[in-house]
Amino acid sequence: MSVLRDAAFRRLWAGTTISELGSSVASIATPLIAVQVLDASDFMVSLLTAAAWLPWLIVGLPAGALIDRITRRPVLLISDLAAAAVVISVPVAAAVGRLTIAQLLVVAMLLGTASVFFTVAWTAYLPAMFERDQLVTANSVLQGTASGTQVAGPALGGALVTAVSAVAGFVVDAVSFLVSAAFVWRIRRPERRPEVSRDAALGRDIAAGIRWLAQDRYLRNLAVHGATANLVLTGMNSLVVVFLIRTVGLSSGGVGLLLAVTALGGVGAATAAPWLARRFGSAVAVIGSKSFAGLAALLVPLTTARAGLIAFVAGMAGVGFGVVAGNVLAGSFRQAYCPPELLGRVVTGMQFVNLGAIPLGAVLAGATATVFGTRTAMAIMAAGYALSGLILLLGPLRGRRELPGALVPAASPRA
């Protein structure tokens, strides 16, 4: 049965898609406000990226343990409503002439916190909807539309900044969170409360998830690669808008259009991921996709004006293809592989390692750009990202065609 025949999934899909579209619009509007309205330095722009991901380090692990104890739908709903309230503060402050870079940093952190809870909740919710053989399809649908929002969002954001104002993207984002909440509210599928001992301390629950992650060689390898890759890739990405405006010389509308075109790589990858797994094997597809993304990143720092923009389009589209294809397959593997009662904690454990490196990468890139220049910083980050593929190539997936099968709930993980 197609996953799209499931009404609950369609509502989850619609809610996440609309929310991601709004967030994609705001993601281009935020650095444009910082650069064009507040005249922020390269380092301050990179701090905005760091602030958005810092909550994974602060609340990620407790959030996973908490979500493993409760039903997930209310978490999705509260996260959307909280995010809408936070986002609308930006256009309000701008309207009264009080918008500052400090407020943007606080908004980024609060939005990041809401994102932690929303992401962990839907990731743990999805395996309750479908059997293992449908998870890749369901994740492919979600990743495909998420990538689609990365096409529409920057183009819409750039157009709004050019035609209306830099803060218009935040109005769109706030509305998108409210619409997402309405779709989540309409999910009527009964959800069984996770079977977790009420007497267990939260710290002990967190430790159980970390222990599972640390002892399993496959998850551990994916986590180490994710952290290393995110450190340098996000460092590069945090400088993209500054690079395109100040170094290459594009307008805000041109930046939005260019980022929209490059995001097409991710759209194609979400569709191609199941085929890649069938054709080459899921393990080979994960390693190949991630390695391809690293090599494609080397083109990005070569970008110049006019014809030189081809390097940016090819490089970023290649990165998007490799990252999304690999994430669809690795994410589906994780959902099927982990015991359901540990899934939230294992997800946040991996995200703590993976995404926790992002703030450091953004700050590192900003500092490198300050000392050596933006283009040199982009080149250093791209080279580091290309080398990160060696972690998978030399890891436990080497020589395997398929990722390990799903585990039944057990007392301890396989090594």
mmCIF file of C-alpha atoms in Angstrom:
data_model
loop_
_atom_site.group_PDB
_atom_site.id
_atom_site.type_symbol
_atom_site.label_atom_id
_atom_site.label_comp_id
_atom_site.label_asym_id
_atom_site.label_seq_id
_atom_site.Cartn_x
_atom_site.Cartn_y
_atom_site.Cartn_z
ATOM 1 C CA MET A 1 0.000 0.000 0.000
ATOM 2 C CA SER A 2 1.271 3.468 -0.858
ATOM 3 C CA VAL A 3 2.202 5.521 2.190
ATOM 4 C CA LEU A 4 0.206 8.401 0.698
ATOM 5 C CA ARG A 5 -3.020 6.442 1.201
ATOM 6 C CA ASP A 6 -2.547 6.818 4.939
ATOM 7 C CA ALA A 7 -4.505 9.898 6.097
ATOM 8 C CA ALA A 8 -2.394 10.418 9.226
ATOM 9 C CA PHE A 9 0.805 10.359 7.182
ATOM 10 C CA ARG A 10 -0.643 12.778 4.613
ATOM 11 C CA ARG A 11 -1.367 15.270 7.394
ATOM 12 C CA LEU A 12 2.079 14.847 8.929
ATOM 13 C CA TRP A 13 3.583 15.242 5.461
ATOM 14 C CA ALA A 14 1.560 18.377 4.715
ATOM 15 C CA GLY A 15 2.365 19.931 8.081
ATOM 16 C CA THR A 16 6.103 19.342 7.877
ATOM 17 C CA THR A 17 6.247 20.468 4.239
ATOM 18 C CA ILE A 18 4.489 23.783 4.865
ATOM 19 C CA SER A 19 6.557 24.443 7.975
ATOM 20 C CA GLU A 20 9.787 23.661 6.108
ATOM 21 C CA LEU A 21 8.785 25.979 3.266
ATOM 22 C CA GLY A 22 8.334 28.850 5.704
ATOM 23 C CA SER A 23 11.597 28.036 7.450
ATOM 24 C CA SER A 24 13.385 27.893 4.099
ATOM 25 C CA VAL A 25 12.102 31.370 3.287
ATOM 26 C CA ALA A 26 13.326 32.635 6.673
ATOM 27 C CA SER A 27 16.678 30.879 6.251
ATOM 28 C CA ILE A 28 17.537 33.123 3.316
ATOM 29 C CA ALA A 29 15.914 36.195 4.877
ATOM 30 C CA THR A 30 17.938 35.932 8.116
ATOM 31 C CA PRO A 31 21.453 36.355 6.685
ATOM 32 C CA LEU A 32 20.147 38.931 4.204
ATOM 33 C CA ILE A 33 18.785 41.008 7.108
ATOM 34 C CA ALA A 34 22.076 40.592 8.949
ATOM 35 C CA VAL A 35 24.183 41.621 5.943
ATOM 36 C CA GLN A 36 22.028 44.259 4.250
ATOM 37 C CA VAL A 37 20.035 45.803 7.124
ATOM 38 C CA LEU A 38 22.209 45.327 10.202
ATOM 39 C CA ASP A 39 25.590 45.369 8.364
ATOM 40 C CA ALA A 40 26.805 42.333 10.315
ATOM 41 C CA SER A 41 30.336 40.990 9.892
ATOM 42 C CA ASP A 42 31.118 37.555 8.432
ATOM 43 C CA PHE A 43 31.701 36.288 11.962
ATOM 44 C CA MET A 44 28.334 37.553 13.258
ATOM 45 C CA VAL A 45 26.522 35.959 10.311
ATOM 46 C CA SER A 46 28.212 32.645 11.109
ATOM 47 C CA LEU A 47 27.092 33.019 14.743
ATOM 48 C CA LEU A 48 23.470 33.064 13.548
ATOM 49 C CA THR A 49 24.004 29.594 12.105
ATOM 50 C CA ALA A 50 25.704 28.461 15.306
ATOM 51 C CA ALA A 51 22.842 29.761 17.457
ATOM 52 C CA ALA A 52 20.252 27.845 15.432
ATOM 53 C CA TRP A 53 22.004 24.511 16.053
ATOM 54 C CA LEU A 54 23.275 25.063 19.600
ATOM 55 C CA PRO A 55 20.043 23.707 21.184
ATOM 56 C CA TRP A 56 20.990 20.202 20.009
ATOM 57 C CA LEU A 57 23.881 20.392 22.467
ATOM 58 C CA ILE A 58 21.825 21.936 25.270
ATOM 59 C CA VAL A 59 18.434 20.169 25.167
ATOM 60 C CA GLY A 60 18.907 17.389 22.602
ATOM 61 C CA LEU A 61 19.597 14.494 24.982
ATOM 62 C CA PRO A 62 16.901 15.370 27.569
ATOM 63 C CA ALA A 63 14.402 15.907 24.727
ATOM 64 C CA GLY A 64 14.992 12.394 23.389
ATOM 65 C CA ALA A 65 14.566 10.787 26.808
ATOM 66 C CA LEU A 66 11.403 12.806 27.432
ATOM 67 C CA ILE A 67 9.863 11.986 24.047
ATOM 68 C CA ASP A 68 10.480 8.269 24.668
ATOM 69 C CA ARG A 69 8.168 8.609 27.716
ATOM 70 C CA ILE A 70 5.225 10.434 26.154
ATOM 71 C CA THR A 71 3.016 10.453 23.069
ATOM 72 C CA ARG A 72 4.540 12.350 20.150
ATOM 73 C CA ARG A 73 1.633 14.251 18.542
ATOM 74 C CA PRO A 74 1.273 16.831 21.371
ATOM 75 C CA VAL A 75 5.008 17.535 21.119
ATOM 76 C CA LEU A 76 4.645 18.280 17.398
ATOM 77 C CA LEU A 77 1.726 20.615 18.066
ATOM 78 C CA ILE A 78 3.366 22.560 20.914
ATOM 79 C CA SER A 79 6.617 22.899 18.946
ATOM 80 C CA ASP A 80 4.805 24.455 15.978
ATOM 81 C CA LEU A 81 2.864 26.938 18.114
ATOM 82 C CA ALA A 82 5.949 27.958 20.093
ATOM 83 C CA ALA A 83 7.932 28.475 16.886
ATOM 84 C CA ALA A 84 5.191 30.705 15.432
ATOM 85 C CA ALA A 85 5.215 32.897 18.547
ATOM 86 C CA VAL A 86 8.997 33.271 18.419
ATOM 87 C CA VAL A 87 9.199 34.065 14.701
ATOM 88 C CA ILE A 88 6.546 36.785 14.702
ATOM 89 C CA SER A 89 8.673 38.808 17.142
ATOM 90 C CA VAL A 90 11.075 39.703 14.308
ATOM 91 C CA PRO A 91 8.648 41.673 12.090
ATOM 92 C CA VAL A 92 7.131 43.261 15.212
ATOM 93 C CA ALA A 93 10.558 44.491 16.365
ATOM 94 C CA ALA A 94 11.404 45.691 12.854
ATOM 95 C CA ALA A 95 8.124 47.611 12.641
ATOM 96 C CA VAL A 96 8.999 49.661 15.737
ATOM 97 C CA GLY A 97 12.647 50.087 14.746
ATOM 98 C CA ARG A 98 14.044 47.844 17.481
ATOM 99 C CA LEU A 99 15.429 44.885 15.533
ATOM 100 C CA THR A 100 19.008 43.987 16.480
ATOM 101 C CA ILE A 101 21.474 41.208 15.749
ATOM 102 C CA ALA A 102 21.109 40.147 19.398
ATOM 103 C CA GLN A 103 17.393 39.491 18.870
ATOM 104 C CA LEU A 104 18.103 37.469 15.741
ATOM 105 C CA LEU A 105 20.532 35.335 17.755
ATOM 106 C CA VAL A 106 17.930 34.713 20.483
ATOM 107 C CA VAL A 107 15.243 33.919 17.899
ATOM 108 C CA ALA A 108 17.603 31.478 16.179
ATOM 109 C CA MET A 109 18.249 29.658 19.468
ATOM 110 C CA LEU A 110 14.566 29.449 20.430
ATOM 111 C CA LEU A 111 13.599 28.245 16.959
ATOM 112 C CA GLY A 112 16.373 25.684 17.166
ATOM 113 C CA THR A 113 14.938 24.427 20.459
ATOM 114 C CA ALA A 114 11.477 24.006 18.934
ATOM 115 C CA SER A 115 13.091 22.215 15.994
ATOM 116 C CA VAL A 116 14.827 19.737 18.327
ATOM 117 C CA PHE A 117 11.540 18.622 19.854
ATOM 118 C CA PHE A 118 9.670 18.582 16.517
ATOM 119 C CA THR A 119 12.379 16.618 14.691
ATOM 120 C CA VAL A 120 12.809 13.975 17.384
ATOM 121 C CA ALA A 121 9.047 13.593 17.797
ATOM 122 C CA TRP A 122 8.271 12.965 14.122
ATOM 123 C CA THR A 123 11.299 10.700 13.689
ATOM 124 C CA ALA A 124 10.066 8.529 16.571
ATOM 125 C CA TYR A 125 6.444 8.797 15.371
ATOM 126 C CA LEU A 126 7.047 7.497 11.831
ATOM 127 C CA PRO A 127 8.001 3.875 12.715
ATOM 128 C CA ALA A 128 4.700 3.601 14.604
ATOM 129 C CA MET A 129 2.877 4.347 11.344
ATOM 130 C CA PHE A 130 4.576 1.894 8.977
ATOM 131 C CA GLU A 131 6.316 -1.445 8.717
ATOM 132 C CA ARG A 132 10.065 -1.522 8.081
ATOM 133 C CA ASP A 133 9.765 -2.042 4.315
ATOM 134 C CA GLN A 134 7.727 1.173 3.987
ATOM 135 C CA LEU A 135 10.043 3.407 6.003
ATOM 136 C CA VAL A 136 12.387 4.161 3.093
ATOM 137 C CA THR A 137 9.400 5.184 0.959
ATOM 138 C CA ALA A 138 7.924 7.343 3.733
ATOM 139 C CA ASN A 139 11.258 9.008 4.444
ATOM 140 C CA SER A 140 11.814 9.490 0.717
ATOM 141 C CA VAL A 141 8.489 11.337 0.438
ATOM 142 C CA LEU A 142 9.317 13.556 3.418
ATOM 143 C CA GLN A 143 12.879 14.245 2.245
ATOM 144 C CA GLY A 144 11.700 14.869 -1.311
ATOM 145 C CA THR A 145 9.251 17.563 -0.310
ATOM 146 C CA ALA A 146 11.742 18.984 2.191
ATOM 147 C CA SER A 147 14.194 19.313 -0.684
ATOM 148 C CA GLY A 148 11.432 20.853 -2.770
ATOM 149 C CA THR A 149 10.989 23.557 -0.156
ATOM 150 C CA GLN A 150 14.709 24.261 -0.504
ATOM 151 C CA VAL A 151 13.975 25.070 -4.152
ATOM 152 C CA ALA A 152 10.906 27.236 -3.596
ATOM 153 C CA GLY A 153 11.962 28.775 -0.263
ATOM 154 C CA PRO A 154 15.140 30.650 -1.256
ATOM 155 C CA ALA A 155 13.562 31.914 -4.482
ATOM 156 C CA LEU A 156 10.481 33.129 -2.598
ATOM 157 C CA GLY A 157 12.624 34.557 0.189
ATOM 158 C CA GLY A 158 14.869 36.440 -2.210
ATOM 159 C CA ALA A 159 11.839 37.798 -4.083
ATOM 160 C CA LEU A 160 10.164 38.926 -0.851
ATOM 161 C CA VAL A 161 13.309 40.697 0.323
ATOM 162 C CA THR A 162 13.628 42.459 -3.036
ATOM 163 C CA ALA A 163 9.940 43.345 -3.515
ATOM 164 C CA VAL A 164 8.693 43.891 0.054
ATOM 165 C CA SER A 165 11.247 43.899 2.877
ATOM 166 C CA ALA A 166 13.816 41.703 4.566
ATOM 167 C CA VAL A 167 11.450 40.811 7.412
ATOM 168 C CA ALA A 168 8.621 39.609 5.143
ATOM 169 C CA GLY A 169 10.116 36.122 5.172
ATOM 170 C CA PHE A 170 9.522 35.883 8.906
ATOM 171 C CA VAL A 171 5.814 36.636 8.458
ATOM 172 C CA VAL A 172 5.622 33.758 5.970
ATOM 173 C CA ASP A 173 7.487 31.515 8.423
ATOM 174 C CA ALA A 174 5.123 32.335 11.306
ATOM 175 C CA VAL A 175 2.068 31.570 9.168
ATOM 176 C CA SER A 176 3.638 28.305 8.009
ATOM 177 C CA PHE A 177 4.080 27.106 11.598
ATOM 178 C CA LEU A 178 0.411 27.842 12.345
ATOM 179 C CA VAL A 179 -0.730 25.952 9.238
ATOM 180 C CA SER A 180 1.537 23.044 10.196
ATOM 181 C CA ALA A 181 -0.022 23.003 13.677
ATOM 182 C CA ALA A 182 -3.485 22.824 12.095
ATOM 183 C CA PHE A 183 -2.506 19.734 10.073
ATOM 184 C CA VAL A 184 -0.910 18.064 13.106
ATOM 185 C CA TRP A 185 -4.067 18.794 15.116
ATOM 186 C CA ARG A 186 -6.075 16.849 12.514
ATOM 187 C CA ILE A 187 -3.988 13.676 12.898
ATOM 188 C CA ARG A 188 -6.423 11.291 14.544
ATOM 189 C CA ARG A 189 -4.428 8.054 14.657
ATOM 190 C CA PRO A 190 -4.434 6.556 18.182
ATOM 191 C CA GLU A 191 -0.929 6.534 19.625
ATOM 192 C CA ARG A 192 0.142 4.064 22.272
ATOM 193 C CA ARG A 193 2.118 5.638 25.105
ATOM 194 C CA PRO A 194 5.690 4.246 25.088
ATOM 195 C CA GLU A 195 6.339 1.536 27.652
ATOM 196 C CA VAL A 196 8.944 3.235 29.827
ATOM 197 C CA SER A 197 9.289 2.784 33.555
ATOM 198 C CA ARG A 198 7.999 5.828 35.416
ATOM 199 C CA ASP A 199 10.520 5.131 38.158
ATOM 200 C CA ALA A 200 13.497 5.435 35.814
ATOM 201 C CA ALA A 201 15.475 8.633 36.265
ATOM 202 C CA LEU A 202 15.756 10.851 33.204
ATOM 203 C CA GLY A 203 19.544 10.742 33.448
ATOM 204 C CA ARG A 204 19.488 6.942 33.443
ATOM 205 C CA ASP A 205 17.269 6.949 30.359
ATOM 206 C CA ILE A 206 19.656 9.318 28.578
ATOM 207 C CA ALA A 207 22.607 7.102 29.506
ATOM 208 C CA ALA A 208 20.844 4.028 28.081
ATOM 209 C CA GLY A 209 20.472 5.698 24.683
ATOM 210 C CA ILE A 210 24.083 6.894 24.656
ATOM 211 C CA ARG A 211 25.294 3.447 25.700
ATOM 212 C CA TRP A 212 23.401 1.790 22.839
ATOM 213 C CA LEU A 213 24.840 4.278 20.359
ATOM 214 C CA ALA A 214 28.396 3.962 21.673
ATOM 215 C CA GLN A 215 28.386 0.146 21.670
ATOM 216 C CA ASP A 216 26.956 -0.349 18.181
ATOM 217 C CA ARG A 217 29.687 -0.068 15.565
ATOM 218 C CA TYR A 218 27.370 0.845 12.679
ATOM 219 C CA LEU A 219 25.559 3.658 14.469
ATOM 220 C CA ARG A 220 28.813 4.844 16.025
ATOM 221 C CA ASN A 221 30.503 5.103 12.618
ATOM 222 C CA LEU A 222 27.561 6.982 11.107
ATOM 223 C CA ALA A 223 27.563 9.376 14.074
ATOM 224 C CA VAL A 224 31.290 10.114 13.833
ATOM 225 C CA HIS A 225 31.011 10.717 10.099
ATOM 226 C CA GLY A 226 27.961 12.923 10.582
ATOM 227 C CA ALA A 227 29.709 15.067 13.184
ATOM 228 C CA THR A 228 32.828 15.510 11.062
ATOM 229 C CA ALA A 229 30.876 16.229 7.883
ATOM 230 C CA ASN A 230 28.531 18.681 9.598
ATOM 231 C CA LEU A 231 31.434 20.512 11.215
ATOM 232 C CA VAL A 232 32.921 21.503 7.862
ATOM 233 C CA LEU A 233 29.869 21.490 5.567
ATOM 234 C CA THR A 234 27.859 23.797 7.803
ATOM 235 C CA GLY A 235 30.934 25.957 8.190
ATOM 236 C CA MET A 236 30.967 26.365 4.427
ATOM 237 C CA ASN A 237 27.203 26.864 4.202
ATOM 238 C CA SER A 238 27.208 29.519 6.929
ATOM 239 C CA LEU A 239 29.326 31.707 4.634
ATOM 240 C CA VAL A 240 27.412 31.101 1.386
ATOM 241 C CA VAL A 241 25.186 34.206 1.470
ATOM 242 C CA VAL A 242 28.071 36.463 2.527
ATOM 243 C CA PHE A 243 30.265 34.873 -0.163
ATOM 244 C CA LEU A 244 27.710 35.353 -2.942
ATOM 245 C CA ILE A 245 26.871 38.957 -2.023
ATOM 246 C CA ARG A 246 30.228 40.383 -0.967
ATOM 247 C CA THR A 247 32.725 38.270 -2.928
ATOM 248 C CA VAL A 248 30.838 37.219 -6.077
ATOM 249 C CA GLY A 249 28.665 40.356 -6.224
ATOM 250 C CA LEU A 250 25.112 38.978 -6.512
ATOM 251 C CA SER A 251 21.918 40.772 -5.442
ATOM 252 C CA SER A 252 19.564 39.347 -2.799
ATOM 253 C CA GLY A 253 17.179 38.176 -5.527
ATOM 254 C CA GLY A 254 20.046 36.538 -7.390
ATOM 255 C CA VAL A 255 21.181 34.722 -4.259
ATOM 256 C CA GLY A 256 17.693 33.340 -3.658
ATOM 257 C CA LEU A 257 17.325 32.187 -7.259
ATOM 258 C CA LEU A 258 20.768 30.567 -7.297
ATOM 259 C CA LEU A 259 20.142 28.662 -4.055
ATOM 260 C CA ALA A 260 16.767 27.527 -5.392
ATOM 261 C CA VAL A 261 18.362 26.083 -8.531
ATOM 262 C CA THR A 262 21.042 24.235 -6.573
ATOM 263 C CA ALA A 263 18.431 22.701 -4.263
ATOM 264 C CA LEU A 264 17.070 20.705 -7.215
ATOM 265 C CA GLY A 265 19.825 18.182 -6.503
ATOM 266 C CA GLY A 266 18.176 17.282 -3.220
ATOM 267 C CA VAL A 267 14.773 16.862 -4.870
ATOM 268 C CA GLY A 268 16.183 14.370 -7.344
ATOM 269 C CA ALA A 269 18.052 12.520 -4.608
ATOM 270 C CA ALA A 270 14.968 11.865 -2.507
ATOM 271 C CA THR A 271 13.331 10.203 -5.501
ATOM 272 C CA ALA A 272 16.487 8.331 -6.472
ATOM 273 C CA ALA A 273 17.413 7.026 -2.998
ATOM 274 C CA PRO A 274 15.169 3.905 -3.031
ATOM 275 C CA TRP A 275 16.369 3.063 -6.552
ATOM 276 C CA LEU A 276 20.017 3.488 -5.549
ATOM 277 C CA ALA A 277 19.495 1.106 -2.634
ATOM 278 C CA ARG A 278 17.882 -1.527 -4.872
ATOM 279 C CA ARG A 279 20.452 -1.144 -7.642
ATOM 280 C CA PHE A 280 23.684 -0.997 -5.657
ATOM 281 C CA GLY A 281 22.713 -2.069 -2.141
ATOM 282 C CA SER A 282 21.818 0.241 0.738
ATOM 283 C CA ALA A 283 25.305 0.269 2.323
ATOM 284 C CA VAL A 284 27.036 0.992 -0.995
ATOM 285 C CA ALA A 285 24.469 3.709 -1.747
ATOM 286 C CA VAL A 286 25.057 5.450 1.597
ATOM 287 C CA ILE A 287 28.858 5.438 1.231
ATOM 288 C CA GLY A 288 28.711 6.436 -2.447
ATOM 289 C CA SER A 289 26.219 9.262 -1.893
ATOM 290 C CA LYS A 290 28.121 10.809 0.997
ATOM 291 C CA SER A 291 31.470 10.531 -0.811
ATOM 292 C CA PHE A 292 30.017 12.089 -3.968
ATOM 293 C CA ALA A 293 28.726 15.045 -1.938
ATOM 294 C CA GLY A 294 32.191 15.656 -0.519
ATOM 295 C CA LEU A 295 33.824 15.726 -3.942
ATOM 296 C CA ALA A 296 31.134 18.028 -5.342
ATOM 297 C CA ALA A 297 31.760 20.544 -2.545
ATOM 298 C CA LEU A 298 35.239 21.220 -3.934
ATOM 299 C CA LEU A 299 33.650 23.125 -6.839
ATOM 300 C CA VAL A 300 31.895 25.706 -4.652
ATOM 301 C CA PRO A 301 34.888 27.902 -3.673
ATOM 302 C CA LEU A 302 35.782 28.194 -7.382
ATOM 303 C CA THR A 303 32.651 30.293 -7.989
ATOM 304 C CA THR A 304 33.032 33.620 -9.790
ATOM 305 C CA ALA A 305 30.565 35.991 -11.453
ATOM 306 C CA ARG A 306 28.668 35.188 -14.667
ATOM 307 C CA ALA A 307 29.892 31.903 -16.216
ATOM 308 C CA GLY A 308 31.733 31.075 -13.010
ATOM 309 C CA LEU A 309 28.378 30.551 -11.295
ATOM 310 C CA ILE A 310 28.264 27.145 -12.998
ATOM 311 C CA ALA A 311 30.786 25.916 -10.431
ATOM 312 C CA PHE A 312 28.462 26.946 -7.602
ATOM 313 C CA VAL A 313 25.376 25.365 -9.171
ATOM 314 C CA ALA A 314 27.137 22.079 -9.965
ATOM 315 C CA GLY A 315 28.869 21.909 -6.604
ATOM 316 C CA MET A 316 25.907 22.721 -4.379
ATOM 317 C CA ALA A 317 23.512 20.583 -6.436
ATOM 318 C CA GLY A 318 25.941 17.676 -6.098
ATOM 319 C CA VAL A 319 26.228 18.240 -2.358
ATOM 320 C CA GLY A 320 22.449 18.336 -2.043
ATOM 321 C CA PHE A 321 22.036 15.126 -4.039
ATOM 322 C CA GLY A 322 24.600 13.198 -2.018
ATOM 323 C CA VAL A 323 23.479 14.456 1.381
ATOM 324 C CA VAL A 324 19.761 13.857 0.836
ATOM 325 C CA ALA A 325 20.168 10.411 -0.758
ATOM 326 C CA GLY A 326 22.470 9.307 2.047
ATOM 327 C CA ASN A 327 20.206 10.755 4.738
ATOM 328 C CA VAL A 328 17.079 9.029 3.406
ATOM 329 C CA LEU A 329 18.768 5.628 3.556
ATOM 330 C CA ALA A 330 20.700 6.159 6.799
ATOM 331 C CA GLY A 331 17.651 7.627 8.545
ATOM 332 C CA SER A 332 15.416 4.745 7.472
ATOM 333 C CA PHE A 333 18.070 2.269 8.622
ATOM 334 C CA ARG A 334 18.247 3.913 12.047
ATOM 335 C CA GLN A 335 14.464 3.869 12.479
ATOM 336 C CA ALA A 336 14.250 0.172 11.591
ATOM 337 C CA TYR A 337 17.429 -0.902 13.388
ATOM 338 C CA CYS A 338 16.828 0.585 16.842
ATOM 339 C CA PRO A 339 14.400 -0.860 19.405
ATOM 340 C CA PRO A 340 11.245 1.328 19.476
ATOM 341 C CA GLU A 341 11.543 2.078 23.190
ATOM 342 C CA LEU A 342 15.058 3.491 22.649
ATOM 343 C CA LEU A 343 14.504 5.246 19.325
ATOM 344 C CA GLY A 344 13.995 8.780 20.627
ATOM 345 C CA ARG A 345 17.107 8.568 22.790
ATOM 346 C CA VAL A 346 19.259 7.020 20.068
ATOM 347 C CA VAL A 347 18.070 9.643 17.560
ATOM 348 C CA THR A 348 18.925 12.509 19.899
ATOM 349 C CA GLY A 349 22.198 10.826 20.835
ATOM 350 C CA MET A 350 23.184 10.738 17.165
ATOM 351 C CA GLN A 351 21.877 14.243 16.585
ATOM 352 C CA PHE A 352 23.745 15.455 19.679
ATOM 353 C CA VAL A 353 26.957 14.217 18.068
ATOM 354 C CA ASN A 354 26.039 15.070 14.456
ATOM 355 C CA LEU A 355 24.348 18.424 14.845
ATOM 356 C CA GLY A 356 26.235 19.452 17.952
ATOM 357 C CA ALA A 357 29.277 19.933 15.735
ATOM 358 C CA ILE A 358 27.434 22.497 13.615
ATOM 359 C CA PRO A 359 27.769 25.500 15.980
ATOM 360 C CA LEU A 360 31.492 24.847 16.269
ATOM 361 C CA GLY A 361 31.792 24.572 12.488
ATOM 362 C CA ALA A 362 29.951 27.850 11.938
ATOM 363 C CA VAL A 363 32.122 29.702 14.458
ATOM 364 C CA LEU A 364 35.277 28.111 13.028
ATOM 365 C CA ALA A 365 34.302 29.156 9.498
ATOM 366 C CA GLY A 366 33.531 32.701 10.618
ATOM 367 C CA ALA A 367 36.885 33.011 12.379
ATOM 368 C CA THR A 368 38.718 31.533 9.378
ATOM 369 C CA ALA A 369 36.973 33.973 7.023
ATOM 370 C CA THR A 370 37.923 36.881 9.281
ATOM 371 C CA VAL A 371 41.607 35.917 9.207
ATOM 372 C CA PHE A 372 42.084 34.506 5.694
ATOM 373 C CA GLY A 373 39.117 35.798 3.688
ATOM 374 C CA THR A 374 35.772 34.275 2.744
ATOM 375 C CA ARG A 375 36.866 32.349 -0.361
ATOM 376 C CA THR A 376 39.824 30.742 1.424
ATOM 377 C CA ALA A 377 37.607 29.764 4.347
ATOM 378 C CA MET A 378 35.120 28.178 1.919
ATOM 379 C CA ALA A 379 37.950 26.190 0.294
ATOM 380 C CA ILE A 380 39.260 24.913 3.636
ATOM 381 C CA MET A 381 35.786 23.787 4.713
ATOM 382 C CA ALA A 382 35.111 22.098 1.342
ATOM 383 C CA ALA A 383 38.395 20.177 1.511
ATOM 384 C CA GLY A 384 37.578 18.987 5.020
ATOM 385 C CA TYR A 385 34.155 17.836 3.860
ATOM 386 C CA ALA A 386 35.648 15.852 0.971
ATOM 387 C CA LEU A 387 38.033 14.089 3.374
ATOM 388 C CA SER A 388 35.208 13.195 5.789
ATOM 389 C CA GLY A 389 34.035 10.481 3.387
ATOM 390 C CA LEU A 390 37.057 8.396 4.400
ATOM 391 C CA ILE A 391 35.366 7.730 7.749
ATOM 392 C CA LEU A 392 32.667 5.708 5.971
ATOM 393 C CA LEU A 393 34.991 4.201 3.372
ATOM 394 C CA LEU A 394 37.245 2.780 6.110
ATOM 395 C CA GLY A 395 34.449 1.933 8.569
ATOM 396 C CA PRO A 396 32.392 -1.203 9.304
ATOM 397 C CA LEU A 397 30.168 -0.721 6.235
ATOM 398 C CA ARG A 398 33.172 -1.287 3.951
ATOM 399 C CA GLY A 399 32.659 -4.458 1.934
ATOM 400 C CA ARG A 400 28.942 -4.726 2.767
ATOM 401 C CA ARG A 401 26.314 -4.429 0.081
ATOM 402 C CA GLU A 402 23.395 -3.918 2.450
ATOM 403 C CA LEU A 403 22.950 -2.121 5.752
ATOM 404 C CA PRO A 404 22.275 -4.465 8.691
ATOM 405 C CA GLY A 405 18.672 -5.658 9.095
ATOM 406 C CA ALA A 406 16.203 -4.444 11.681
ATOM 407 C CA LEU A 407 16.752 -5.464 15.279
ATOM 408 C CA VAL A 408 14.081 -6.834 17.566
ATOM 409 C CA PRO A 409 14.058 -5.141 20.996
ATOM 410 C CA ALA A 410 16.890 -6.597 23.046
ATOM 411 C CA ALA A 411 18.824 -5.907 26.194
ATOM 412 C CA SER A 412 22.051 -4.886 24.488
ATOM 413 C CA PRO A 413 23.129 -3.924 20.964
ATOM 414 C CA ARG A 414 25.096 -5.962 18.509
ATOM 415 C CA ALA A 415 28.702 -4.932 18.012
#
